[in-house]
mmCIF file of C-alpha atoms in Angstrom:
data_model
loop_
_atom_site.group_PDB
_atom_site.id
_atom_site.type_symbol
_atom_site.label_atom_id
_atom_site.label_comp_id
_atom_site.label_asym_id
_atom_site.label_seq_id
_atom_site.Cartn_x
_atom_site.Cartn_y
_atom_site.Cartn_z
ATOM 1 C CA UNK A 1 139.918 -86.349 80.328
ATOM 2 C CA UNK A 2 141.083 -89.962 79.915
ATOM 3 C CA UNK A 3 139.038 -93.078 80.670
ATOM 4 C CA UNK A 4 140.561 -96.457 81.591
ATOM 5 C CA UNK A 5 138.644 -99.368 80.087
ATOM 6 C CA UNK A 6 139.576 -102.430 82.100
ATOM 7 C CA UNK A 7 140.244 -105.661 80.237
ATOM 8 C CA UNK A 8 140.141 -109.124 81.786
ATOM 9 C CA UNK A 9 140.348 -112.561 80.245
ATOM 10 C CA UNK A 10 136.762 -112.958 79.019
ATOM 11 C CA UNK A 11 135.827 -109.282 78.673
ATOM 12 C CA UNK A 12 133.757 -108.866 75.521
ATOM 13 C CA UNK A 13 132.227 -105.378 75.663
ATOM 14 C CA UNK A 14 135.592 -103.634 75.929
ATOM 15 C CA UNK A 15 135.698 -102.669 72.251
ATOM 16 C CA UNK A 16 132.116 -101.361 72.290
ATOM 17 C CA UNK A 17 133.035 -99.237 75.297
ATOM 18 C CA UNK A 18 136.203 -97.888 73.682
ATOM 19 C CA UNK A 19 134.494 -97.009 70.404
ATOM 20 C CA UNK A 20 131.451 -95.412 71.990
ATOM 21 C CA UNK A 21 133.562 -93.253 74.298
ATOM 22 C CA UNK A 22 136.016 -92.173 71.615
ATOM 23 C CA UNK A 23 133.556 -91.684 68.773
ATOM 24 C CA UNK A 24 130.320 -90.667 70.447
ATOM 25 C CA UNK A 25 131.352 -88.991 73.709
ATOM 26 C CA UNK A 26 134.597 -87.608 72.361
ATOM 27 C CA UNK A 27 136.781 -88.430 75.327
ATOM 28 C CA UNK A 28 140.125 -90.179 75.327
ATOM 29 C CA UNK A 29 139.907 -93.875 76.280
ATOM 30 C CA UNK A 30 142.551 -96.586 76.646
ATOM 31 C CA UNK A 31 142.526 -100.249 77.615
ATOM 32 C CA UNK A 32 144.138 -101.239 80.916
ATOM 33 C CA UNK A 33 144.968 -104.929 81.440
ATOM 34 C CA UNK A 34 143.743 -106.628 84.646
ATOM 35 C CA UNK A 35 147.158 -107.322 86.113
ATOM 36 C CA UNK A 36 148.203 -103.670 85.977
ATOM 37 C CA UNK A 37 148.235 -102.006 89.360
ATOM 38 C CA UNK A 38 148.179 -98.334 88.415
ATOM 39 C CA UNK A 39 145.490 -95.973 87.140
ATOM 40 C CA UNK A 40 147.882 -93.067 87.011
ATOM 41 C CA UNK A 41 146.923 -90.609 84.263
ATOM 42 C CA UNK A 42 143.272 -91.678 84.166
ATOM 43 C CA UNK A 43 140.289 -89.602 85.277
ATOM 44 C CA UNK A 44 137.582 -92.262 85.149
ATOM 45 C CA UNK A 45 137.230 -96.066 84.989
ATOM 46 C CA UNK A 46 134.870 -98.124 82.808
ATOM 47 C CA UNK A 47 134.500 -101.796 83.762
ATOM 48 C CA UNK A 48 132.977 -103.421 80.685
ATOM 49 C CA UNK A 49 130.798 -106.499 80.328
ATOM 50 C CA UNK A 50 131.752 -110.011 79.384
ATOM 51 C CA UNK A 51 132.294 -113.336 81.066
ATOM 52 C CA UNK A 52 135.480 -112.681 83.006
ATOM 53 C CA UNK A 53 137.244 -115.894 83.970
ATOM 54 C CA UNK A 54 134.372 -117.829 82.424
ATOM 55 C CA UNK A 55 132.083 -116.746 85.296
ATOM 56 C CA UNK A 56 133.894 -119.365 87.408
ATOM 57 C CA UNK A 57 132.761 -119.542 91.049
ATOM 58 C CA UNK A 58 130.383 -116.561 90.676
ATOM 59 C CA UNK A 59 130.084 -113.881 87.986
ATOM 60 C CA UNK A 60 132.790 -111.303 88.630
ATOM 61 C CA UNK A 61 134.195 -113.057 91.713
ATOM 62 C CA UNK A 62 137.657 -113.809 90.351
ATOM 63 C CA UNK A 63 138.015 -110.491 88.522
ATOM 64 C CA UNK A 64 137.078 -108.626 91.709
ATOM 65 C CA UNK A 65 140.317 -109.883 93.286
ATOM 66 C CA UNK A 66 142.599 -108.643 90.481
ATOM 67 C CA UNK A 67 145.291 -105.983 90.994
ATOM 68 C CA UNK A 68 143.489 -103.441 88.805
ATOM 69 C CA UNK A 69 140.260 -103.794 90.798
ATOM 70 C CA UNK A 70 142.139 -103.266 94.054
ATOM 71 C CA UNK A 71 143.427 -100.045 92.482
ATOM 72 C CA UNK A 72 139.936 -99.198 91.203
ATOM 73 C CA UNK A 73 138.575 -99.491 94.760
ATOM 74 C CA UNK A 74 141.142 -96.900 95.905
ATOM 75 C CA UNK A 75 140.360 -94.706 92.892
ATOM 76 C CA UNK A 76 136.628 -94.895 93.663
ATOM 77 C CA UNK A 77 137.159 -94.124 97.322
ATOM 78 C CA UNK A 78 138.873 -90.900 96.265
ATOM 79 C CA UNK A 79 135.520 -89.874 94.778
ATOM 80 C CA UNK A 80 136.500 -90.356 91.151
ATOM 81 C CA UNK A 81 134.002 -91.672 88.585
ATOM 82 C CA UNK A 82 133.686 -95.415 88.002
ATOM 83 C CA UNK A 83 131.067 -97.219 85.914
ATOM 84 C CA UNK A 84 130.540 -100.979 85.690
ATOM 85 C CA UNK A 85 128.201 -102.385 83.065
ATOM 86 C CA UNK A 86 126.760 -105.913 83.098
ATOM 87 C CA UNK A 87 129.677 -108.150 84.140
ATOM 88 C CA UNK A 88 131.375 -104.894 85.172
ATOM 89 C CA UNK A 89 128.484 -104.322 87.608
ATOM 90 C CA UNK A 90 128.889 -107.882 88.904
ATOM 91 C CA UNK A 91 132.605 -107.244 89.445
ATOM 92 C CA UNK A 92 132.003 -103.989 91.357
ATOM 93 C CA UNK A 93 129.353 -105.688 93.517
ATOM 94 C CA UNK A 94 131.728 -108.593 94.231
ATOM 95 C CA UNK A 95 134.408 -106.046 95.143
ATOM 96 C CA UNK A 96 131.879 -104.549 97.620
ATOM 97 C CA UNK A 97 132.112 -101.131 95.968
ATOM 98 C CA UNK A 98 128.368 -101.417 95.432
ATOM 99 C CA UNK A 99 125.684 -102.981 97.623
ATOM 100 C CA UNK A 100 123.834 -106.202 96.768
ATOM 101 C CA UNK A 101 124.560 -109.050 94.375
ATOM 102 C CA UNK A 102 123.542 -110.242 90.914
ATOM 103 C CA UNK A 103 122.038 -113.704 90.592
ATOM 104 C CA UNK A 104 120.525 -115.960 87.938
ATOM 105 C CA UNK A 105 117.572 -114.424 86.074
ATOM 106 C CA UNK A 106 114.314 -115.595 87.577
ATOM 107 C CA UNK A 107 113.283 -117.366 84.353
ATOM 108 C CA UNK A 108 116.701 -119.102 84.074
ATOM 109 C CA UNK A 109 117.214 -117.657 80.599
ATOM 110 C CA UNK A 110 119.806 -115.426 79.007
ATOM 111 C CA UNK A 111 117.850 -112.322 78.002
ATOM 112 C CA UNK A 112 118.918 -110.082 75.145
ATOM 113 C CA UNK A 113 116.501 -107.251 74.389
ATOM 114 C CA UNK A 114 115.822 -103.540 74.817
ATOM 115 C CA UNK A 115 114.448 -102.352 78.161
ATOM 116 C CA UNK A 116 113.123 -99.040 79.416
ATOM 117 C CA UNK A 117 114.781 -97.370 82.373
ATOM 118 C CA UNK A 118 113.945 -94.511 84.682
ATOM 119 C CA UNK A 119 116.593 -92.631 86.651
ATOM 120 C CA UNK A 120 115.656 -92.697 90.336
ATOM 121 C CA UNK A 121 118.024 -90.046 91.653
ATOM 122 C CA UNK A 122 119.645 -86.915 90.309
ATOM 123 C CA UNK A 123 122.450 -86.812 92.821
ATOM 124 C CA UNK A 124 124.994 -88.807 90.789
ATOM 125 C CA UNK A 125 126.864 -87.497 87.756
ATOM 126 C CA UNK A 126 125.810 -90.750 86.077
ATOM 127 C CA UNK A 127 122.085 -90.076 86.379
ATOM 128 C CA UNK A 128 121.837 -86.298 86.385
ATOM 129 C CA UNK A 129 121.633 -86.165 82.573
ATOM 130 C CA UNK A 130 118.794 -88.717 82.366
ATOM 131 C CA UNK A 131 115.592 -86.713 82.464
ATOM 132 C CA UNK A 132 113.250 -89.001 80.532
ATOM 133 C CA UNK A 133 112.544 -92.710 80.146
ATOM 134 C CA UNK A 134 115.420 -94.210 78.166
ATOM 135 C CA UNK A 135 115.590 -97.373 76.059
ATOM 136 C CA UNK A 136 118.825 -99.374 76.058
ATOM 137 C CA UNK A 137 119.629 -103.071 75.665
ATOM 138 C CA UNK A 138 120.310 -105.784 78.226
ATOM 139 C CA UNK A 139 122.195 -109.013 77.497
ATOM 140 C CA UNK A 140 122.663 -111.181 80.562
ATOM 141 C CA UNK A 141 121.837 -114.474 82.247
ATOM 142 C CA UNK A 142 122.635 -113.355 85.777
ATOM 143 C CA UNK A 143 121.250 -109.888 86.280
ATOM 144 C CA UNK A 144 118.634 -110.361 88.970
ATOM 145 C CA UNK A 145 119.598 -107.771 91.554
ATOM 146 C CA UNK A 146 119.319 -109.079 95.106
ATOM 147 C CA UNK A 147 119.578 -107.253 98.382
ATOM 148 C CA UNK A 148 117.949 -108.178 101.701
ATOM 149 C CA UNK A 149 115.150 -106.127 103.280
ATOM 150 C CA UNK A 150 117.492 -104.084 105.484
ATOM 151 C CA UNK A 151 119.817 -103.497 102.538
ATOM 152 C CA UNK A 152 116.938 -102.370 100.351
ATOM 153 C CA UNK A 153 115.780 -99.908 102.982
ATOM 154 C CA UNK A 154 119.346 -98.596 103.287
ATOM 155 C CA UNK A 155 119.785 -98.009 99.555
ATOM 156 C CA UNK A 156 116.341 -96.402 99.348
ATOM 157 C CA UNK A 157 117.092 -94.120 102.309
ATOM 158 C CA UNK A 158 120.513 -93.217 100.896
ATOM 159 C CA UNK A 159 119.130 -92.646 97.387
ATOM 160 C CA UNK A 160 121.425 -95.312 95.955
ATOM 161 C CA UNK A 161 118.996 -96.733 93.422
ATOM 162 C CA UNK A 162 120.191 -95.315 90.110
ATOM 163 C CA UNK A 163 117.821 -96.966 87.618
ATOM 164 C CA UNK A 164 114.658 -99.050 87.690
ATOM 165 C CA UNK A 165 113.161 -101.131 84.890
ATOM 166 C CA UNK A 166 109.900 -99.496 83.816
ATOM 167 C CA UNK A 167 107.445 -99.682 80.911
ATOM 168 C CA UNK A 168 107.639 -97.228 78.020
ATOM 169 C CA UNK A 169 105.456 -94.847 80.015
ATOM 170 C CA UNK A 170 107.891 -94.835 82.909
ATOM 171 C CA UNK A 171 105.771 -96.946 85.245
ATOM 172 C CA UNK A 172 107.055 -99.826 87.316
ATOM 173 C CA UNK A 173 105.296 -103.079 86.521
ATOM 174 C CA UNK A 174 106.213 -106.749 86.813
ATOM 175 C CA UNK A 175 106.156 -107.300 83.059
ATOM 176 C CA UNK A 176 108.759 -104.540 82.600
ATOM 177 C CA UNK A 177 111.163 -106.199 85.060
ATOM 178 C CA UNK A 178 113.046 -108.599 82.781
ATOM 179 C CA UNK A 179 114.975 -110.662 85.303
ATOM 180 C CA UNK A 180 113.086 -110.558 88.603
ATOM 181 C CA UNK A 181 115.310 -107.934 90.248
ATOM 182 C CA UNK A 182 114.269 -106.811 93.728
ATOM 183 C CA UNK A 183 112.191 -103.635 93.458
ATOM 184 C CA UNK A 184 112.845 -103.568 89.660
ATOM 185 C CA UNK A 185 116.393 -102.344 90.290
ATOM 186 C CA UNK A 186 118.537 -102.102 87.136
ATOM 187 C CA UNK A 187 121.435 -100.098 88.566
ATOM 188 C CA UNK A 188 122.785 -98.747 91.839
ATOM 189 C CA UNK A 189 125.317 -96.166 92.951
ATOM 190 C CA UNK A 190 127.599 -96.099 95.971
ATOM 191 C CA UNK A 191 126.849 -93.778 98.879
ATOM 192 C CA UNK A 192 128.964 -90.964 97.462
ATOM 193 C CA UNK A 193 127.345 -91.317 94.032
ATOM 194 C CA UNK A 194 130.559 -91.514 91.986
ATOM 195 C CA UNK A 195 130.360 -95.290 91.336
ATOM 196 C CA UNK A 196 127.566 -96.689 89.147
ATOM 197 C CA UNK A 197 126.807 -100.320 88.379
ATOM 198 C CA UNK A 198 124.088 -101.256 85.915
ATOM 199 C CA UNK A 199 123.046 -104.356 83.978
ATOM 200 C CA UNK A 200 121.809 -102.551 80.810
ATOM 201 C CA UNK A 201 124.431 -101.492 78.253
ATOM 202 C CA UNK A 202 124.598 -97.731 77.613
ATOM 203 C CA UNK A 203 127.673 -98.244 75.407
ATOM 204 C CA UNK A 204 125.519 -100.261 72.997
ATOM 205 C CA UNK A 205 123.103 -97.358 72.540
ATOM 206 C CA UNK A 206 125.260 -94.490 71.345
ATOM 207 C CA UNK A 207 124.626 -94.547 67.581
ATOM 208 C CA UNK A 208 121.391 -94.415 65.589
ATOM 209 C CA UNK A 209 122.854 -97.218 63.495
ATOM 210 C CA UNK A 210 122.730 -99.453 66.581
ATOM 211 C CA UNK A 211 119.061 -98.719 67.149
ATOM 212 C CA UNK A 212 119.182 -95.863 69.623
ATOM 213 C CA UNK A 213 121.294 -93.234 71.309
ATOM 214 C CA UNK A 214 119.780 -93.119 74.798
ATOM 215 C CA UNK A 215 122.998 -94.488 76.290
ATOM 216 C CA UNK A 216 124.546 -91.092 75.622
ATOM 217 C CA UNK A 217 122.453 -89.550 78.397
ATOM 218 C CA UNK A 218 124.459 -91.648 80.883
ATOM 219 C CA UNK A 219 127.904 -91.709 79.253
ATOM 220 C CA UNK A 220 127.958 -87.964 78.587
ATOM 221 C CA UNK A 221 128.711 -87.630 82.282
ATOM 222 C CA UNK A 222 132.296 -88.463 81.290
ATOM 223 C CA UNK A 223 132.601 -85.359 79.142
ATOM 224 C CA UNK A 224 131.783 -83.268 82.222
ATOM 225 C CA UNK A 225 134.542 -84.791 84.343
ATOM 226 C CA UNK A 226 137.434 -82.421 84.892
ATOM 227 C CA UNK A 227 140.790 -83.897 83.962
ATOM 228 C CA UNK B 1 147.650 -133.837 102.675
ATOM 229 C CA UNK B 2 144.473 -132.792 104.484
ATOM 230 C CA UNK B 3 141.354 -132.138 102.439
ATOM 231 C CA UNK B 4 138.875 -129.435 103.371
ATOM 232 C CA UNK B 5 135.350 -129.748 102.039
ATOM 233 C CA UNK B 6 133.633 -126.375 101.721
ATOM 234 C CA UNK B 7 129.942 -126.195 100.927
ATOM 235 C CA UNK B 8 128.377 -122.979 99.737
ATOM 236 C CA UNK B 9 124.608 -122.569 99.651
ATOM 237 C CA UNK B 10 122.242 -119.793 98.694
ATOM 238 C CA UNK B 11 120.729 -118.133 101.763
ATOM 239 C CA UNK B 12 117.412 -119.806 102.644
ATOM 240 C CA UNK B 13 115.558 -116.515 102.241
ATOM 241 C CA UNK B 14 116.543 -116.266 98.567
ATOM 242 C CA UNK B 15 114.646 -117.888 95.750
ATOM 243 C CA UNK B 16 116.709 -120.625 94.087
ATOM 244 C CA UNK B 17 115.054 -120.693 90.689
ATOM 245 C CA UNK B 18 117.357 -123.446 89.377
ATOM 246 C CA UNK B 19 116.553 -125.587 92.431
ATOM 247 C CA UNK B 20 112.860 -124.995 91.955
ATOM 248 C CA UNK B 21 113.118 -126.138 88.347
ATOM 249 C CA UNK B 22 114.915 -129.302 89.452
ATOM 250 C CA UNK B 23 112.239 -130.015 92.076
ATOM 251 C CA UNK B 24 109.587 -129.607 89.386
ATOM 252 C CA UNK B 25 111.411 -132.039 87.141
ATOM 253 C CA UNK B 26 111.671 -134.637 89.921
ATOM 254 C CA UNK B 27 107.921 -134.322 90.433
ATOM 255 C CA UNK B 28 107.379 -134.889 86.717
ATOM 256 C CA UNK B 29 109.364 -138.101 87.090
ATOM 257 C CA UNK B 30 106.874 -139.262 89.708
ATOM 258 C CA UNK B 31 108.764 -138.299 92.868
ATOM 259 C CA UNK B 32 105.771 -136.511 94.346
ATOM 260 C CA UNK B 33 107.385 -136.375 97.784
ATOM 261 C CA UNK B 34 109.851 -133.670 96.655
ATOM 262 C CA UNK B 35 108.600 -130.274 97.792
ATOM 263 C CA UNK B 36 111.754 -128.272 97.185
ATOM 264 C CA UNK B 37 115.345 -128.548 95.951
ATOM 265 C CA UNK B 38 118.217 -126.160 96.545
ATOM 266 C CA UNK B 39 121.454 -126.228 94.599
ATOM 267 C CA UNK B 40 124.782 -125.323 96.163
ATOM 268 C CA UNK B 41 128.462 -125.741 95.475
ATOM 269 C CA UNK B 42 130.934 -128.212 96.884
ATOM 270 C CA UNK B 43 134.557 -127.103 96.814
ATOM 271 C CA UNK B 44 137.361 -129.364 98.004
ATOM 272 C CA UNK B 45 140.691 -127.833 98.948
ATOM 273 C CA UNK B 46 143.974 -129.637 99.448
ATOM 274 C CA UNK B 47 145.883 -127.773 102.131
ATOM 275 C CA UNK B 48 149.308 -128.326 103.596
ATOM 276 C CA UNK B 49 148.176 -127.292 107.051
ATOM 277 C CA UNK B 50 144.740 -126.856 108.542
ATOM 278 C CA UNK B 51 144.094 -123.449 110.072
ATOM 279 C CA UNK B 52 140.356 -122.977 110.546
ATOM 280 C CA UNK B 53 140.605 -119.195 110.843
ATOM 281 C CA UNK B 54 142.357 -119.018 107.489
ATOM 282 C CA UNK B 55 139.825 -121.350 105.858
ATOM 283 C CA UNK B 56 136.993 -119.169 107.176
ATOM 284 C CA UNK B 57 138.798 -116.161 105.714
ATOM 285 C CA UNK B 58 139.054 -117.877 102.307
ATOM 286 C CA UNK B 59 135.318 -118.510 102.396
ATOM 287 C CA UNK B 60 134.515 -114.922 103.336
ATOM 288 C CA UNK B 61 136.913 -113.345 100.863
ATOM 289 C CA UNK B 62 136.324 -115.466 97.807
ATOM 290 C CA UNK B 63 134.572 -118.824 98.006
ATOM 291 C CA UNK B 64 131.221 -117.458 99.179
ATOM 292 C CA UNK B 65 129.514 -114.118 98.687
ATOM 293 C CA UNK B 66 128.156 -113.198 102.123
ATOM 294 C CA UNK B 67 125.423 -111.069 100.543
ATOM 295 C CA UNK B 68 123.688 -114.102 99.063
ATOM 296 C CA UNK B 69 125.397 -117.242 100.345
ATOM 297 C CA UNK B 70 126.126 -119.200 103.521
ATOM 298 C CA UNK B 71 129.093 -121.512 103.852
ATOM 299 C CA UNK B 72 130.276 -124.349 106.043
ATOM 300 C CA UNK B 73 133.371 -126.505 105.931
ATOM 301 C CA UNK B 74 134.787 -129.689 107.358
ATOM 302 C CA UNK B 75 138.217 -131.242 107.340
ATOM 303 C CA UNK B 76 138.061 -134.706 105.843
ATOM 304 C CA UNK B 77 140.900 -137.159 105.539
#
């Protein structure tokens, strides 16, 4: 089992991802540079956070056109596991692997704090291990998930909402939605369920030293993937 | 060389929180007549030849995100 951690100019959560996967999930993980065009030998892809290409044009827009993302789209369409976190989520949304878009937080501020999440479906490998309310950090300025009314109905009907922001008791409320996301959505999956995008950072919550280990409930999915 | 001016705007149905903040600030300055402000992007392209279908394609593929944005363009000069 070998995970490709994609690196772009401006990635900054790549090292967190590598360390958490190697040390805390115990899978093999290697960096893959953005202008590579092969994922041969890899069983899963992790698109880490950051500010790829300085967020020029729109967050993730330029990175979504890179050779490695074109290859990632093919990889994902073969049903293989792909996760995008924070800017990685923005990139996968820009690449149209996931529905919707991420826009400026409703309060215009960069928000860096812990949030509580509830898994909304069990049908993805990424959410099937999350059976309680989990607490993991967010760190973003543009994480307000947007989808139009028809799109929202479609992702609800298809069970594509992976995570919602909730309070510590697991209830949806406005004060628990940090960025004004539609329907408190924190993460979505593709129709097949093998691609996850989420704004919160599971790779920053894999050691007690970092304040919590709830991110493991998501990332452990990788240890179940057959090589 | 022809210049193409592309404007990209947030769909009217979406809240433009930055625009709303700007409108509020204009009101604070005494411009009570401002009820709303929306912020978009202006992109100018220098092109060797003008092919409207290709410009539309550039907008759809990269310059605008059709999920949240509308675009228009005009050839100037």
